[in-house]
mmCIF file of C-alpha atoms in Angstrom:
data_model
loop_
_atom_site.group_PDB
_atom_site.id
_atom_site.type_symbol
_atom_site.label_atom_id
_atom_site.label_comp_id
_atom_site.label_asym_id
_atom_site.label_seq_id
_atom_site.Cartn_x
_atom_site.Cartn_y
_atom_site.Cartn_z
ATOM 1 C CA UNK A 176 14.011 31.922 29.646
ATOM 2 C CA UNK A 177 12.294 34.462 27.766
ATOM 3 C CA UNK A 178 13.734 37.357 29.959
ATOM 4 C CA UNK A 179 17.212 36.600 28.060
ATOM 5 C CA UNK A 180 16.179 36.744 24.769
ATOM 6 C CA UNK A 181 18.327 39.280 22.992
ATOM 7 C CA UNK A 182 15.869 41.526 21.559
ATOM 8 C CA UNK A 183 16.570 42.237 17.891
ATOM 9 C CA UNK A 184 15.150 45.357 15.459
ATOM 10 C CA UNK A 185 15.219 43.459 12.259
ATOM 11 C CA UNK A 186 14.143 47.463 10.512
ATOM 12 C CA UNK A 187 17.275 49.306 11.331
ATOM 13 C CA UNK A 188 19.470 50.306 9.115
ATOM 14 C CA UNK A 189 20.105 48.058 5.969
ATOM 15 C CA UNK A 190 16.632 46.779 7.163
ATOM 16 C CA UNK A 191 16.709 43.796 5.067
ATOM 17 C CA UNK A 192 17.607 40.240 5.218
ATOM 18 C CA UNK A 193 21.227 40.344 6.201
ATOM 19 C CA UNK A 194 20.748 41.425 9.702
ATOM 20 C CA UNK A 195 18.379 38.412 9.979
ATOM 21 C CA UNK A 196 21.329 36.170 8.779
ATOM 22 C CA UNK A 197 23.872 38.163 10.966
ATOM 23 C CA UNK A 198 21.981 37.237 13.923
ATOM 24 C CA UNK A 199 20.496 33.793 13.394
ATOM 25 C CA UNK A 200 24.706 32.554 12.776
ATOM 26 C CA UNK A 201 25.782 34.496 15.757
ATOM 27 C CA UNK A 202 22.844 33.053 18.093
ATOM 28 C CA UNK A 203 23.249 30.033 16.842
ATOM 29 C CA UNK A 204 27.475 30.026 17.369
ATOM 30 C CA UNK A 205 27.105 32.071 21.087
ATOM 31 C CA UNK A 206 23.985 29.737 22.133
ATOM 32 C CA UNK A 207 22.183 33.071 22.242
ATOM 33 C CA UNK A 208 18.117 33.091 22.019
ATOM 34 C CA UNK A 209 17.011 35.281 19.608
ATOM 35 C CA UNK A 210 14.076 37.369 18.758
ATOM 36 C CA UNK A 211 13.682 39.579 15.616
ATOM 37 C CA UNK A 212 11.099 42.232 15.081
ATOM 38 C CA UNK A 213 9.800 44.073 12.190
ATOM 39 C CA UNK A 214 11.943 41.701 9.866
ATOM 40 C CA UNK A 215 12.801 43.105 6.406
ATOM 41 C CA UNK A 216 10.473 46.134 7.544
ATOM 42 C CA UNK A 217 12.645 47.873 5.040
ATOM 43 C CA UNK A 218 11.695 46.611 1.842
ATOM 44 C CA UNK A 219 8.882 46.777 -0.480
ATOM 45 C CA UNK A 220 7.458 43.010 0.680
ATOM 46 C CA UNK A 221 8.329 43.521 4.406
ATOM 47 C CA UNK A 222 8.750 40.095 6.537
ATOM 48 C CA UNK A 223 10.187 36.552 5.716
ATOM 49 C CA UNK A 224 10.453 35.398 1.802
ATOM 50 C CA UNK A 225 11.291 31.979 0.605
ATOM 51 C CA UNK A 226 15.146 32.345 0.684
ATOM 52 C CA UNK A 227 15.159 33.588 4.304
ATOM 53 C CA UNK A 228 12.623 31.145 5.383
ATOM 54 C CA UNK A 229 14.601 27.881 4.264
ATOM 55 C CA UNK A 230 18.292 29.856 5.553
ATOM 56 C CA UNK A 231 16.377 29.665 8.966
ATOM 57 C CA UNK A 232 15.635 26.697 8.853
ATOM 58 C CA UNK A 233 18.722 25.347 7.995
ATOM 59 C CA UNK A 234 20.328 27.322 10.377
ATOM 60 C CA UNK A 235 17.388 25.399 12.807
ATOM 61 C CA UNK A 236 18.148 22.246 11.689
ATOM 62 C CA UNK A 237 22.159 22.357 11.836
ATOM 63 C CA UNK A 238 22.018 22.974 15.928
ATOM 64 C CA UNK A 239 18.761 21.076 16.672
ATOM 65 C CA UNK A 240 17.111 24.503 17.550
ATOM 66 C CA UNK A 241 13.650 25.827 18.026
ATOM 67 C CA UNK A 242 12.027 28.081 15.538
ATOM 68 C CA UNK A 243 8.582 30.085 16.069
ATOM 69 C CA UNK A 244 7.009 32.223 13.906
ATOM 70 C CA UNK A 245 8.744 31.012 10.623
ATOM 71 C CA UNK A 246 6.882 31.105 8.019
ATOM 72 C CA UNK A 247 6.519 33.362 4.396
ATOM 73 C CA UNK A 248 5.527 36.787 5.302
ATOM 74 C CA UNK A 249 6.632 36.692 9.024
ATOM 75 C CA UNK A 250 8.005 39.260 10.499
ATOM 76 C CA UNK A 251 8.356 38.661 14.032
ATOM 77 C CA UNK A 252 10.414 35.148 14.945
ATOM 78 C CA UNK A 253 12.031 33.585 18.076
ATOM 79 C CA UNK A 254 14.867 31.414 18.057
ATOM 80 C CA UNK A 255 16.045 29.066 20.445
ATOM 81 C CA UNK A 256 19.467 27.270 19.392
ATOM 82 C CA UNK A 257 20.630 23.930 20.586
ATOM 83 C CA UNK A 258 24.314 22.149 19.648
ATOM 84 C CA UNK A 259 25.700 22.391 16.672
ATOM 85 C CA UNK A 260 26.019 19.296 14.377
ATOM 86 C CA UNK A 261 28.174 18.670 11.094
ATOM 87 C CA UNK A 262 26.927 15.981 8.443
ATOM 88 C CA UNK A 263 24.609 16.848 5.334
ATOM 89 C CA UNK A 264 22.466 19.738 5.458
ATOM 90 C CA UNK A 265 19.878 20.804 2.866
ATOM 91 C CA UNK A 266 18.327 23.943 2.329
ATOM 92 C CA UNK A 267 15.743 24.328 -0.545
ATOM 93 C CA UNK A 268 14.348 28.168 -1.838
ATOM 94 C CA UNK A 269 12.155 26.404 -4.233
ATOM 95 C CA UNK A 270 12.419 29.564 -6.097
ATOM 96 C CA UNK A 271 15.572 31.974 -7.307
ATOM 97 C CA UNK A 272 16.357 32.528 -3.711
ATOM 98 C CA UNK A 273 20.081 33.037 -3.319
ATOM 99 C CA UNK A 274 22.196 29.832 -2.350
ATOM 100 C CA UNK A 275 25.011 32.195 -2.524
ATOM 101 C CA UNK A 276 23.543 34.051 1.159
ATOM 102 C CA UNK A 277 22.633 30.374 2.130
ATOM 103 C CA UNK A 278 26.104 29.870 2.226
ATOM 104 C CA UNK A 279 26.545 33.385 3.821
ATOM 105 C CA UNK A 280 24.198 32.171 7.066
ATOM 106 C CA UNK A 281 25.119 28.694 7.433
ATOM 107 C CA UNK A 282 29.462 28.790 6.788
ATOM 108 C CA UNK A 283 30.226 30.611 10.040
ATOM 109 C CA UNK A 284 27.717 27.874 12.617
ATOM 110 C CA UNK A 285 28.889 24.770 10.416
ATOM 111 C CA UNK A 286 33.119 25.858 10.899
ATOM 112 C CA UNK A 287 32.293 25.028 14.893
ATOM 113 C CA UNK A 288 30.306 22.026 14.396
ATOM 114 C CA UNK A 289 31.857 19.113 15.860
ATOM 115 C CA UNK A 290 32.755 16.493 12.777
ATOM 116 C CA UNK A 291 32.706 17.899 8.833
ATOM 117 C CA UNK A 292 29.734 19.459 6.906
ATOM 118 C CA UNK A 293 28.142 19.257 3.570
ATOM 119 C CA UNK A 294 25.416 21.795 2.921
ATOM 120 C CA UNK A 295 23.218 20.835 -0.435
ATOM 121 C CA UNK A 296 21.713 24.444 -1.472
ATOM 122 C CA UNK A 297 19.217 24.700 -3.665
ATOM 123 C CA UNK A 298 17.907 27.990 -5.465
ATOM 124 C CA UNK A 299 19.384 30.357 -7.772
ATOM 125 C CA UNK A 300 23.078 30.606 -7.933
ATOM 126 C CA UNK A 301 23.384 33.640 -10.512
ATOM 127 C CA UNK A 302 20.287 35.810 -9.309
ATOM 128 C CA UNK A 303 19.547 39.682 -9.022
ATOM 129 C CA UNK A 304 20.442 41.487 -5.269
ATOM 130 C CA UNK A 305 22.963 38.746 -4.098
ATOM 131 C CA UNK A 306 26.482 37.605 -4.991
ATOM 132 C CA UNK A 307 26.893 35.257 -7.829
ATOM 133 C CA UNK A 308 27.788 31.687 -7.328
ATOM 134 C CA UNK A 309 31.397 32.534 -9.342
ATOM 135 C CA UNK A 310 31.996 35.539 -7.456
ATOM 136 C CA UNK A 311 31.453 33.203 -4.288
ATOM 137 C CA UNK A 312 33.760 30.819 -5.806
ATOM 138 C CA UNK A 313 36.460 33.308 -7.441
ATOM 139 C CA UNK A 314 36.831 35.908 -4.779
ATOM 140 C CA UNK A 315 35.179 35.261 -1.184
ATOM 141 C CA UNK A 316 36.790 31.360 -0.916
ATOM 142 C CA UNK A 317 40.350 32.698 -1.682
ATOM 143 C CA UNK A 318 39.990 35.295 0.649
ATOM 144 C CA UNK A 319 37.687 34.146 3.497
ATOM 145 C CA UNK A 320 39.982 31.136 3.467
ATOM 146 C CA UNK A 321 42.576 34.055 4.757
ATOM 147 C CA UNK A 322 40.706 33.561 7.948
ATOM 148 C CA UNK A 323 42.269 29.733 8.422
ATOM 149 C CA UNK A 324 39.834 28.173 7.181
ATOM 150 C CA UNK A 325 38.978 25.619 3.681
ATOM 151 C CA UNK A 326 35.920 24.585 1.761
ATOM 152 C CA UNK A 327 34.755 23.163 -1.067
ATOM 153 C CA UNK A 328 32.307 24.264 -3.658
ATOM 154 C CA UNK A 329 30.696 22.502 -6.113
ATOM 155 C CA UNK A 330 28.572 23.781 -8.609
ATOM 156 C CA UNK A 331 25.923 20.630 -9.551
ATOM 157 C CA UNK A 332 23.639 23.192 -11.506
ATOM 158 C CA UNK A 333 23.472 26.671 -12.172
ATOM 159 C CA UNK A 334 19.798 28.035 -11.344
ATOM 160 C CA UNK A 335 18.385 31.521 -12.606
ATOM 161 C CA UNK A 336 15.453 34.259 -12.582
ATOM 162 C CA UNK A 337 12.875 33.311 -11.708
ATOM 163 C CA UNK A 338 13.009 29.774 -11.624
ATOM 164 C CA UNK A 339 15.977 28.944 -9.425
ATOM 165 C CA UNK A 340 16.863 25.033 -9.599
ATOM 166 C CA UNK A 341 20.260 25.485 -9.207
ATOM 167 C CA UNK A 342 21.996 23.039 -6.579
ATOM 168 C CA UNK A 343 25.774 24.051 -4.830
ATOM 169 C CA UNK A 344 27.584 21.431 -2.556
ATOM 170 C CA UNK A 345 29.897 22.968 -0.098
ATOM 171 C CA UNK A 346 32.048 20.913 1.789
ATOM 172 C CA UNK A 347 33.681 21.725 5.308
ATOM 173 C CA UNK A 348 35.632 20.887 8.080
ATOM 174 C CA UNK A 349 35.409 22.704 11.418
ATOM 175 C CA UNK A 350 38.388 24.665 12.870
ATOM 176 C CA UNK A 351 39.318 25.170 16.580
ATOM 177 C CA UNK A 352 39.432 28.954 15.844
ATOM 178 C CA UNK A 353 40.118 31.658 13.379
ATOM 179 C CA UNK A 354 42.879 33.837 12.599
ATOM 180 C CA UNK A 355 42.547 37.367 12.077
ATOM 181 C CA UNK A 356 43.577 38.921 8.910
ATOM 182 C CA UNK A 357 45.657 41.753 7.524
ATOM 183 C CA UNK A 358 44.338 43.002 4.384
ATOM 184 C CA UNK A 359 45.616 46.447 4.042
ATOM 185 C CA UNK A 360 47.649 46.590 1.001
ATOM 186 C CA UNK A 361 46.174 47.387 -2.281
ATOM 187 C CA UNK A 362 49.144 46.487 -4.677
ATOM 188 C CA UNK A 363 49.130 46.529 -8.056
ATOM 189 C CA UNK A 364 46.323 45.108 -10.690
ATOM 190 C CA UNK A 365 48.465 41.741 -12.239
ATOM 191 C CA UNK A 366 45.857 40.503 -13.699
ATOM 192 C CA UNK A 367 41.858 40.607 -15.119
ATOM 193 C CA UNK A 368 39.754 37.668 -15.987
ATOM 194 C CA UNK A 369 36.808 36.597 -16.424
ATOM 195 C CA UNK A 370 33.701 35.051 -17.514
ATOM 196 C CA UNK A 371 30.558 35.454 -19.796
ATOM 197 C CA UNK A 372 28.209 32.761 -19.654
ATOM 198 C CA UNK A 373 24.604 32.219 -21.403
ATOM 199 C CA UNK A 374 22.183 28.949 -20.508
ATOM 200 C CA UNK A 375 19.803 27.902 -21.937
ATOM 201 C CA UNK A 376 17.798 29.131 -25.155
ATOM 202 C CA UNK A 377 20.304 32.100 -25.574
ATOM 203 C CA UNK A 378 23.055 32.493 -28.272
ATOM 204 C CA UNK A 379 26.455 32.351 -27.435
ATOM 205 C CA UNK A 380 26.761 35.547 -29.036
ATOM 206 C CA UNK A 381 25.377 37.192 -26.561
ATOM 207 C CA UNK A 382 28.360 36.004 -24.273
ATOM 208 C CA UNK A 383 30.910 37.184 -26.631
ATOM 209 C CA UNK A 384 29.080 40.785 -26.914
ATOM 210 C CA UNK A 385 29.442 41.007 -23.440
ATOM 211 C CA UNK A 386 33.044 40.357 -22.998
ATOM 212 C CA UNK A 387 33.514 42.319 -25.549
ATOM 213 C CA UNK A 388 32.085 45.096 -24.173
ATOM 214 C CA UNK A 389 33.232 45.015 -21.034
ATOM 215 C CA UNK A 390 37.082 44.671 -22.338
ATOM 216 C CA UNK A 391 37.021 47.666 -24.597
ATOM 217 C CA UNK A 392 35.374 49.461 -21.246
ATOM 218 C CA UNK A 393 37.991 48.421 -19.195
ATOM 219 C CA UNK A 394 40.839 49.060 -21.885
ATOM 220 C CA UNK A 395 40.182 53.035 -21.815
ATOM 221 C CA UNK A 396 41.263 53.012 -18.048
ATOM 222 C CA UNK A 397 44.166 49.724 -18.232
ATOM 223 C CA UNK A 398 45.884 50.025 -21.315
ATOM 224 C CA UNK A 399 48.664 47.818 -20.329
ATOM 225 C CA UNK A 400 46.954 44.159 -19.255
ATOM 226 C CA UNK A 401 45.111 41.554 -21.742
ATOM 227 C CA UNK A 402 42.395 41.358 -20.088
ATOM 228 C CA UNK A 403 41.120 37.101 -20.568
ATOM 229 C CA UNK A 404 37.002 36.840 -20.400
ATOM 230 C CA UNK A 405 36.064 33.250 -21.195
ATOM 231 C CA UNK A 406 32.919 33.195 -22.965
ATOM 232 C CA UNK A 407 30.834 29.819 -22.354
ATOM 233 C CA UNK A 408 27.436 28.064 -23.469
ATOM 234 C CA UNK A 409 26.772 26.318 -20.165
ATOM 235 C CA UNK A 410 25.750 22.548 -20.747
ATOM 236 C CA UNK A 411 22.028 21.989 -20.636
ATOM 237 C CA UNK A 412 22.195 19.182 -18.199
ATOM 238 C CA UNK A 413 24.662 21.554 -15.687
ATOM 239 C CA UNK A 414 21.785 24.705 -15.979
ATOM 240 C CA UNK A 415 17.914 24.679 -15.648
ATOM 241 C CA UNK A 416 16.209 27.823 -17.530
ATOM 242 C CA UNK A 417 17.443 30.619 -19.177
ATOM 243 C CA UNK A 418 20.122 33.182 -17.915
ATOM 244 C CA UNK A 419 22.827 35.330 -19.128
ATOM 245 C CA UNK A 420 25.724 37.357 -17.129
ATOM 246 C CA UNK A 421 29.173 38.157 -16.755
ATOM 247 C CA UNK A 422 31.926 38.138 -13.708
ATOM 248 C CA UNK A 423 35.357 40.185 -14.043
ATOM 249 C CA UNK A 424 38.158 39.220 -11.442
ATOM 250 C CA UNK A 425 41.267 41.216 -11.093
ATOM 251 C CA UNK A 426 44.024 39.951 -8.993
ATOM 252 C CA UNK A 427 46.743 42.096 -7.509
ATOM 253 C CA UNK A 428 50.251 41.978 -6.226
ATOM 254 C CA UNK A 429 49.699 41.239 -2.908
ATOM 255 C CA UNK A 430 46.743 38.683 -3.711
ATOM 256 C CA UNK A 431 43.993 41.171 -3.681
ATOM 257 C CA UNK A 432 40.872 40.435 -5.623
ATOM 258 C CA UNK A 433 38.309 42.594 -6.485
ATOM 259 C CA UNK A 434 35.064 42.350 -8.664
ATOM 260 C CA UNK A 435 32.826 43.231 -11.349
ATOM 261 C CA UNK A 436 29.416 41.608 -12.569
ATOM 262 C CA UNK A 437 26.473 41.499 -14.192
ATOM 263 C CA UNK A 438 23.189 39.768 -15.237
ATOM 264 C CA UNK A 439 21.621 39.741 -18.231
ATOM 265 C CA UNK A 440 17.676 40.015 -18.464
ATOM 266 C CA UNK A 441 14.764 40.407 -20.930
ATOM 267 C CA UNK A 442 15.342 43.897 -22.979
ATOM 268 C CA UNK A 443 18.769 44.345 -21.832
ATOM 269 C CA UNK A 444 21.464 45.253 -24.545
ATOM 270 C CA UNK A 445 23.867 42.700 -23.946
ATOM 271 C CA UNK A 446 26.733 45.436 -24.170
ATOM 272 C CA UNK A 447 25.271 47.259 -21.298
ATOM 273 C CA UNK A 448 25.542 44.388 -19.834
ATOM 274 C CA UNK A 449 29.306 44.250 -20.007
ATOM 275 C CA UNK A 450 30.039 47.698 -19.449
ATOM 276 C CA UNK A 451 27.894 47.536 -16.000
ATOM 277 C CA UNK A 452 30.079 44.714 -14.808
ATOM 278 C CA UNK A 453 33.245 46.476 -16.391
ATOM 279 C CA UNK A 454 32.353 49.723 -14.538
ATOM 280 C CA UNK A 455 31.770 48.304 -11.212
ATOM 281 C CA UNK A 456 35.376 46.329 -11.539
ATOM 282 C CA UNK A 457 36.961 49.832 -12.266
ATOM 283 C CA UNK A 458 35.170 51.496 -9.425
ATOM 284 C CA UNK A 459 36.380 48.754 -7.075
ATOM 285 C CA UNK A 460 39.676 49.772 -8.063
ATOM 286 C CA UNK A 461 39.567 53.159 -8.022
ATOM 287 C CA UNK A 462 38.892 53.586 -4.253
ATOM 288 C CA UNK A 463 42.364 52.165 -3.180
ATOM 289 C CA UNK A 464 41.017 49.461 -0.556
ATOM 290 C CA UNK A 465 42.329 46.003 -0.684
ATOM 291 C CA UNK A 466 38.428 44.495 -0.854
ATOM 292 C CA UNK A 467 36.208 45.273 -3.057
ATOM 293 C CA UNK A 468 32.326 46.837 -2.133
ATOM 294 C CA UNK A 469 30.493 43.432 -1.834
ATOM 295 C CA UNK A 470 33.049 42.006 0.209
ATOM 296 C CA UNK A 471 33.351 44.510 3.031
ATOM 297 C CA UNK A 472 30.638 42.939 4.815
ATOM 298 C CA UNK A 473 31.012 39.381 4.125
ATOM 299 C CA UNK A 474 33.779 39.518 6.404
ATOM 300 C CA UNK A 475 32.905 40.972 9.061
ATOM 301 C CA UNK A 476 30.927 37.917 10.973
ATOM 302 C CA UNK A 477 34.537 36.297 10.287
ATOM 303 C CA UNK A 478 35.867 39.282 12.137
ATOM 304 C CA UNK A 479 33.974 39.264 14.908
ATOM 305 C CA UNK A 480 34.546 35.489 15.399
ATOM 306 C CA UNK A 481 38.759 35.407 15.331
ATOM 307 C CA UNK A 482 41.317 35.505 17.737
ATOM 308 C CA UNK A 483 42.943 38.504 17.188
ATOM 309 C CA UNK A 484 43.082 41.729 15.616
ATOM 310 C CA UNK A 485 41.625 41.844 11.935
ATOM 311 C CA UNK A 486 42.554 44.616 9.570
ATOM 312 C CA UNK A 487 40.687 45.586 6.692
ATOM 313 C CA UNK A 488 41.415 48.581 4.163
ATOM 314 C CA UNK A 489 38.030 49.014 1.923
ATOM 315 C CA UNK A 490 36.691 51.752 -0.246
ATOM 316 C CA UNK A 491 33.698 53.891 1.685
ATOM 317 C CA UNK A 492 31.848 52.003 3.890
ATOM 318 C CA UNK A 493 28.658 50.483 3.120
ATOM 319 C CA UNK A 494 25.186 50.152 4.887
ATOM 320 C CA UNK A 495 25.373 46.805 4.814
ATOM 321 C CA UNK A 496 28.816 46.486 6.750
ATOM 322 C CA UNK A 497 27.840 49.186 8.691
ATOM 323 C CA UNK A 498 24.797 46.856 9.666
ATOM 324 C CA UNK A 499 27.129 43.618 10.027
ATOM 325 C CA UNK A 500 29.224 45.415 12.322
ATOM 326 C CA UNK A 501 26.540 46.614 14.692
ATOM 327 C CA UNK A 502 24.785 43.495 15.044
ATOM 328 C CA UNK A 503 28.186 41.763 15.602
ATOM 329 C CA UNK A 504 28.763 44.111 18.193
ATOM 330 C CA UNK A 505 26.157 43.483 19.415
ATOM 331 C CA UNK A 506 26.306 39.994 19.921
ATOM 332 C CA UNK A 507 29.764 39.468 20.558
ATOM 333 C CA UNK A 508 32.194 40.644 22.632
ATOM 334 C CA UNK A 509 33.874 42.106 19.388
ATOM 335 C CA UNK A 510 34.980 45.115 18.754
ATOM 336 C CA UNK A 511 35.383 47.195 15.957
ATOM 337 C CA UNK A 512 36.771 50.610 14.888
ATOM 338 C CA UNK A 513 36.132 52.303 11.543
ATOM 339 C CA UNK A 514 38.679 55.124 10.661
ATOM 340 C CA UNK A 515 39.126 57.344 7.471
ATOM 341 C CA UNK A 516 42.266 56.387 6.169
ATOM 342 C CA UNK A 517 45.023 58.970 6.493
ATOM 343 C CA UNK A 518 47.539 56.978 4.418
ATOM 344 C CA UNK A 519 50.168 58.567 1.099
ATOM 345 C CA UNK A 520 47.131 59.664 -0.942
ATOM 346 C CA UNK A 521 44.585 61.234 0.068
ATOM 347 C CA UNK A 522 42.502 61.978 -2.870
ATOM 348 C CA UNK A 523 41.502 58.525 -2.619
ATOM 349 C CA UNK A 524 38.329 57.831 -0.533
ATOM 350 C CA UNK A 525 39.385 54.640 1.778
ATOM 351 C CA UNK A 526 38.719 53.567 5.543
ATOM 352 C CA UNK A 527 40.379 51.123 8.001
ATOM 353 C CA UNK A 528 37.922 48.548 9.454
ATOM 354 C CA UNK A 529 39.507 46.856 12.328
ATOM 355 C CA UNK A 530 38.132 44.526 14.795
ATOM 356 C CA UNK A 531 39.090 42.916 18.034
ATOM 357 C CA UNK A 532 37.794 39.758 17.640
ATOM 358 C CA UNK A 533 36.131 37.401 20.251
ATOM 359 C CA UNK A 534 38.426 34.750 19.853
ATOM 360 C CA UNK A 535 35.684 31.943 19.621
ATOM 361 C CA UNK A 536 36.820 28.578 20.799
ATOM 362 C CA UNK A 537 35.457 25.468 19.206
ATOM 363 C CA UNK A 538 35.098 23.076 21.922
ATOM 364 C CA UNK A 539 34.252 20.342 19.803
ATOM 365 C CA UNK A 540 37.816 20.148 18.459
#
C-alpha cells in the first residue's frame, strides 16, 4: 500500500498551506494516498497550524479517511482517503484561522459526494493572508458557479484577529461533472461597489473614512462611474470582537468581477486603509485579464476537475497558481498551458491559462 503513496514536497514553490489543500481535495476526489513532506517549510512557523489542522480533518472526516501525523506543528502527514459522504460537516480553527480556505479545501470533495452537503466553518471570516468571507461571497460564488455548479453561503457570524468565532454555513449539492469555462473577455468596468464595515467597539466613522478614501482614490483613475460603498456597523449579536475593513467589487460588461480589500488593524489610518483596497481594485484592472490576482488560483482545482477545455485570461501569473497548477498536474490527468497573451494591446501584461481538464465523473449521481 505504501509503495503507491504519491509522494508530495509540501516546500516547493509557494511552500505554504495551499499546496497542502491542493492535494488533500485532489487525493481525497482521485482516491489517491497521500504523503506530504516538509509542510509549510516555507514560512516563518514551518509545519501544520490550527487552520490547516481542522481543514484536514474535515477533509478526513467527509470521506471516512485515515489521517497520521496530524497534529499542530507537523510537518510530515499521510493520508489515506475512503468514500466520500455529503450531510453536515464541521470544521472548527478555534482561532482566526480562515473559514474562507476551509471552504477552499472542502468545496471541490463535497460537489462529488453522493447526497447534499452542509459544511459549519468556524474561525475567522475577515482575517489577514486569506480571502475575506464577502469577497468569497461577492466574487468567487458568481464565478466558480461558472463551472455548473451552486451553493449557498451563510454568514451566522463574522469572526476577526485574533480571536476568530466567526461561523459560515455553506450549503451544496453534488454535480455529475463540471463544465469548463471561457473567461477571456475583459469588457468594460459597469459598475463599483462596495462595502466598509466596523464590529465591535469601533466607530462607524471609521467605516465612512474608509469609503471615503477609497472613492476619491478610485475617482482620479474612473471619473465617469458613482462608485456605491455601503458603510455598516455590524450587529453585535452577528460579530464576536473587534474588526474593521473594506471590500470593492467592480463588475464588467461581460460579467467580470474583480476585487479590492482591506483590513483595518491597531495603528492603521483608516484612510490607508481605503486607499490599499482602492489600489489593489485599480491594479486588478489595469492588467486587462478577465480575473482578478486572488482568483487565478482558486480556479484552477475547478480546472483540473471539468470536462473540457477551460480558458482563463488573468493578469501575470502568480506563485500561488503557478503552485495550484503543478500539483494539479500532478495529480490529475489535467493539463494545462500558460501563454503570454499576444492579443490587440500589448502594453498590457496578460496570460492565457488553459487547461484540459480530467473530466471527473461523479459516480454517485
Amino acid at each position: 500500500m505504501d509503495g503507491d503513496r504519491v509522494e508530495i514536497d509540501g516546500g516547493v514553490m509557494e511552500g505554504g498551506g495551499q499546496i497542502l489543500r491542493v492535494s488533500t481535495a485532489l487525493s481525497c476526489l482521485l482516491g489517491l494516498p497521500l504523503r506530504v513532506r516538509r509542510i509549510r517549510a516555507g514560512r516563518s512557523q514551518p509545519g501544520l497550524r490550527p487552520q490547516h489542522l481542522s481543514g484536514l480533518e474535515m477533509i478526513r472526516d467527509l470521506c471516512d479517511g485515515q489521517l497520521e501525523g496530524g497534529a499542530i506543528g507537523s510537518t510530515e502527514i499521510t493520508f489515506t482517503p475512503g468514500k466520500i459522504k455529503g450531510g453536515t460537516h464541521i470544521a472548527d480553527t478555534k482561532t482566526a484561522g480562515s473559514v474562507c480556505l476551509l471552504i477552499q479545501v472542502a468545496m471541490p470533495c463535497v460537489l462529488f459526494a453522493a447526497s447534499p452537503s452542509e459544511l459549519r466553518l468556524r474561525g475567522g471570516t475577515n482575517a489577514e493572508m486569506a480571502p475575506q468571507i464577502d469577497y468569497t461571497v461577492m466574487v468567487f460564488k458568481p464565478i466558480v458557479e461558472k463551472f455548473n455548479l451552486t451553493f449557498d453561503c451563510d454568514i451566522k457570524r463574522r469572526g476577526y484577529y485574533p480571536q476568530g468565532g466567526g461561523e459560515v454555513i455553506v450549503r451544496m449539492s453534488p454535480v455529475k461533472q463540471l463544465s469548463p469555462i471561457n473567461l477571456t473577455e475583459r469588457g468594460t468596468v459597469t459598475k463599483i461597489h462596495g462595502r466598509a464595515f466596523v464590529a465591535g467597539a469601533l466607530p462607524i466613522k471609521l467605516a465612512k473614512d474608509m469609503a471615503s478614501a477609497a472613492v476619491r482614490c478610485i475617482r482620479k483613475e474612473i471619473r465617469d462611474l458613482y462608485v456605491n460603498i455601503q458603510t455598516v456597523r455590524e450587529a453585535d449579536n452577528q460579530a464576536f470582537g473587534t474588526g474593521s475593513g473594506i471590500i470593492i467589487v467592480a463588475e464588467t460588461s461581460t460579467g467580470c468581477l474583480f476585487a479590492g480589500s482591506a483590513l483595518g488593524k491597531r495603528g492603521k489610518n483608516s484612510d490607508r486603509v481605503g486607499i490599499e483596497a482602492a489600489e489593489m481594485l485599480l491594479g486588478n484592472l489595469r492588467h486587462g485579464g478577465a480575473v482578478d490576482d486572488y482568483l487565478q488560483d482558486q480556479l484552477i482545482i475547478f480546472m483540473a476537475l471539468a470536462n473540457g477545455v477551460s480558458r482563463v485570461k488573468s493578469g501575470p501569473i502568480t506563485l500561488h497558481t503557478q503552485t495550484a497548477i503543478h500539483f494539479a498536474e500532478q495529480l490529475t490527468k489535467a493539463k494545462f498551458t500558460v501563454t503570454k497573451s499576444e492579443d490587440e494591446d500589448s502594453t498590457k501584461d496578460t496570460y492565457l491559462i488553459e487547461c484540459q481538464g480530467m473530466g471527473m465523473i461523479n459516480s454517485n449521481v
